Short mmCIF file of C-alpha atoms in Angstrom, two decimals:
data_model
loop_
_atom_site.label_atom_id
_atom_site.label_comp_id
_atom_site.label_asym_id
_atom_site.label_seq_id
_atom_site.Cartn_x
_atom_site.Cartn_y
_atom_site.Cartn_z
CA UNK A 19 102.88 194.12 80.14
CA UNK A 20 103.45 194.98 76.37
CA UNK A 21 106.27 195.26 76.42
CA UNK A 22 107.04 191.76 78.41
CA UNK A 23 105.30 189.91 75.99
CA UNK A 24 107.43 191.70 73.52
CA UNK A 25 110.37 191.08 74.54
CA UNK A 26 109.16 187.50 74.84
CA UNK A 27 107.72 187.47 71.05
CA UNK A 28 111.49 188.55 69.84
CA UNK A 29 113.49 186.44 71.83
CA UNK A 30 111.36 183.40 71.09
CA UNK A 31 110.77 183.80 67.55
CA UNK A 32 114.04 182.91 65.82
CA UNK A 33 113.68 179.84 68.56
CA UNK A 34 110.71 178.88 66.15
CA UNK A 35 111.40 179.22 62.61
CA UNK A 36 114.65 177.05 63.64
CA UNK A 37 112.59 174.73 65.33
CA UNK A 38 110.04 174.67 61.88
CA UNK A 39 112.99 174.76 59.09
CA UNK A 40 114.62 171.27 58.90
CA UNK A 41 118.30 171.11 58.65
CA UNK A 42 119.26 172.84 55.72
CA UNK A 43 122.32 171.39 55.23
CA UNK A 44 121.16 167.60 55.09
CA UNK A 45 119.72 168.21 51.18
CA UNK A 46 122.03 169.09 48.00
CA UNK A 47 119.80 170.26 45.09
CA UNK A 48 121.66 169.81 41.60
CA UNK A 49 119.96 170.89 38.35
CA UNK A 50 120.02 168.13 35.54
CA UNK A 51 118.19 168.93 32.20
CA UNK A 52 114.45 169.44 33.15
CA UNK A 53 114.88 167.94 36.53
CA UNK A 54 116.60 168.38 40.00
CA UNK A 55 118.63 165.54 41.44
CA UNK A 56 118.30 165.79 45.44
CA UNK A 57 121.00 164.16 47.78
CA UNK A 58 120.17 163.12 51.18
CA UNK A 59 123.87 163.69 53.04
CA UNK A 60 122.59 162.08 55.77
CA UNK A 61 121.72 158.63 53.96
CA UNK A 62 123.09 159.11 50.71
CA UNK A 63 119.81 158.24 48.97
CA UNK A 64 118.87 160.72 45.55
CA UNK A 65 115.65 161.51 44.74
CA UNK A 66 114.43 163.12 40.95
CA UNK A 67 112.59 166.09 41.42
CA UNK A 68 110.17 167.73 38.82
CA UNK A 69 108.75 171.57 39.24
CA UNK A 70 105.20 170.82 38.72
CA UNK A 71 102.71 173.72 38.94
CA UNK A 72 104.94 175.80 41.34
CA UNK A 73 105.83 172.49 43.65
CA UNK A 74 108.92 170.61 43.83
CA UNK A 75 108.05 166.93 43.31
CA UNK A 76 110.31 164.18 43.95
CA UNK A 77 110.44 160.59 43.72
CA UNK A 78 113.06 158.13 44.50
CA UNK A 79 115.47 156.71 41.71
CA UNK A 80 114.35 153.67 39.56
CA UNK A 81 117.79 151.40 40.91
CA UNK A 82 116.94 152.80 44.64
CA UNK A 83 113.27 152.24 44.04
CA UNK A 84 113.49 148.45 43.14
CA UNK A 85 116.77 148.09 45.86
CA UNK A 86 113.84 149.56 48.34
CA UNK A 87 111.23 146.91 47.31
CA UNK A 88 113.78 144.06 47.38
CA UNK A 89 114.23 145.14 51.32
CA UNK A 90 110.22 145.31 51.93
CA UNK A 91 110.04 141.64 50.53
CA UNK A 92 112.79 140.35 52.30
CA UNK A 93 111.29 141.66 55.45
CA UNK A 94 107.86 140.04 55.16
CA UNK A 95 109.33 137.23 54.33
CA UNK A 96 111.22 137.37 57.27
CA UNK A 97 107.90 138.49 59.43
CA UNK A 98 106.16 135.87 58.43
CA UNK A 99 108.49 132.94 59.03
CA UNK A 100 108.64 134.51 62.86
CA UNK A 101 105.12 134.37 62.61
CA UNK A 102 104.50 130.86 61.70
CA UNK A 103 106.90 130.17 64.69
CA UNK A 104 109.49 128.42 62.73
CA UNK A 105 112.53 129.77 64.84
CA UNK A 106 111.02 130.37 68.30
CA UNK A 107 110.26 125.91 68.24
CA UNK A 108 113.40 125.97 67.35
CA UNK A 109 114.92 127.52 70.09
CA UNK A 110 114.44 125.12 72.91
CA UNK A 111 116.51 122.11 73.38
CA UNK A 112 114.62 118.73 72.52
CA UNK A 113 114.98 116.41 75.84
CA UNK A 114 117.45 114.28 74.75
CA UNK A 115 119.69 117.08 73.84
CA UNK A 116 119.18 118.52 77.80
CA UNK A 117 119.89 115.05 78.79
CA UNK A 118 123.53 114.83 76.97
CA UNK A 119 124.05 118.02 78.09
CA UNK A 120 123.60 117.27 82.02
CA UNK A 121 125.46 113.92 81.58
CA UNK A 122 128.77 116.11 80.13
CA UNK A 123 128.50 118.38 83.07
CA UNK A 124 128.09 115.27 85.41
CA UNK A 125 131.71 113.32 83.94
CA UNK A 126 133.05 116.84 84.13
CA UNK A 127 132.21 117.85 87.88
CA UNK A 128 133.41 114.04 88.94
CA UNK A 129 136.52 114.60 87.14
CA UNK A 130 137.20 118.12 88.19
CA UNK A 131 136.05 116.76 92.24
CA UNK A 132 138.26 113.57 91.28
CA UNK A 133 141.59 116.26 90.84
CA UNK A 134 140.60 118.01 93.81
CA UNK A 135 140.33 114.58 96.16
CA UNK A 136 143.63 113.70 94.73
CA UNK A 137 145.03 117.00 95.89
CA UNK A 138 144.13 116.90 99.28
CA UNK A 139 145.41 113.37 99.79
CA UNK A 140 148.46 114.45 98.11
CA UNK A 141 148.58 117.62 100.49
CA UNK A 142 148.32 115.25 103.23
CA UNK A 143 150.49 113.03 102.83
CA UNK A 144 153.64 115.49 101.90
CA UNK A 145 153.11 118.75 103.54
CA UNK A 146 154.76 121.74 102.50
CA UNK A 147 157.51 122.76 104.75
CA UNK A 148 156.59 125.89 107.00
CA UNK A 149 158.77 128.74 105.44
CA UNK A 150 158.29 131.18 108.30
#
């Protein structure tokens, strides 16, 4: 039984420091003066980082920072003028709009029935010559 769960510690242990390290690969740490620049590879966004008391601190850019707050407002704005319902009355037709609609798709359908009518009297009246 010892040795089963063993076994089962080893095999299962590399299994969970992979699962618990994040990918390694996605960060590039690059030393600047006092301070680290950090690269996301994945989105391309830097961070500064400090070594304070023994921890790696970072904090986004100042031009990211404000590009990031420009986004949040722009997005409640946006939120809020769903909100309020502005484009969700605007969404349905008024009546008069369905109306003008229904009375193009009536001239059309007579037309388009009008050709076909005209076809079939024309078919009638000169058949097409049996090529068998």
């Amino acid at each position: 039984m010892k040795v089963l769960v063993l076994t089962l510690g080893v095999t299962l242990l590399p299994l969970a420091a992979a699962a618990v390290e994040p990918d390694a690969g996605r960060f590039q740490l690059e030393k600047s003066g006092d301070h680290f620049v950090r690269l996301d590879r994945q989105t391309g966004a830097m961070s500064i980082c400090q070594n304070k008391d023994g921890a790696l601190v970072c904090r986004m850019a100042a031009d990211e920072r404000a590009a990031y707050e420009d986004e949040l407002d722009r997005l409640a704005k946006r939120v809020t003028a769903l909100e309020q319902g502005g484009v969700i009355q605007r969404a349905l037709p008024s009546d008069a709009e369905v109306d003008r609609s229904i009375s193009i798709m009536e001239r059309m359908m007579k037309s388009f029935m009008g050709m076909v009518k005209e076809f079939q009297a024309e078919e009638n009246t000169n058949p097409l010559p049996q090529k068998t």
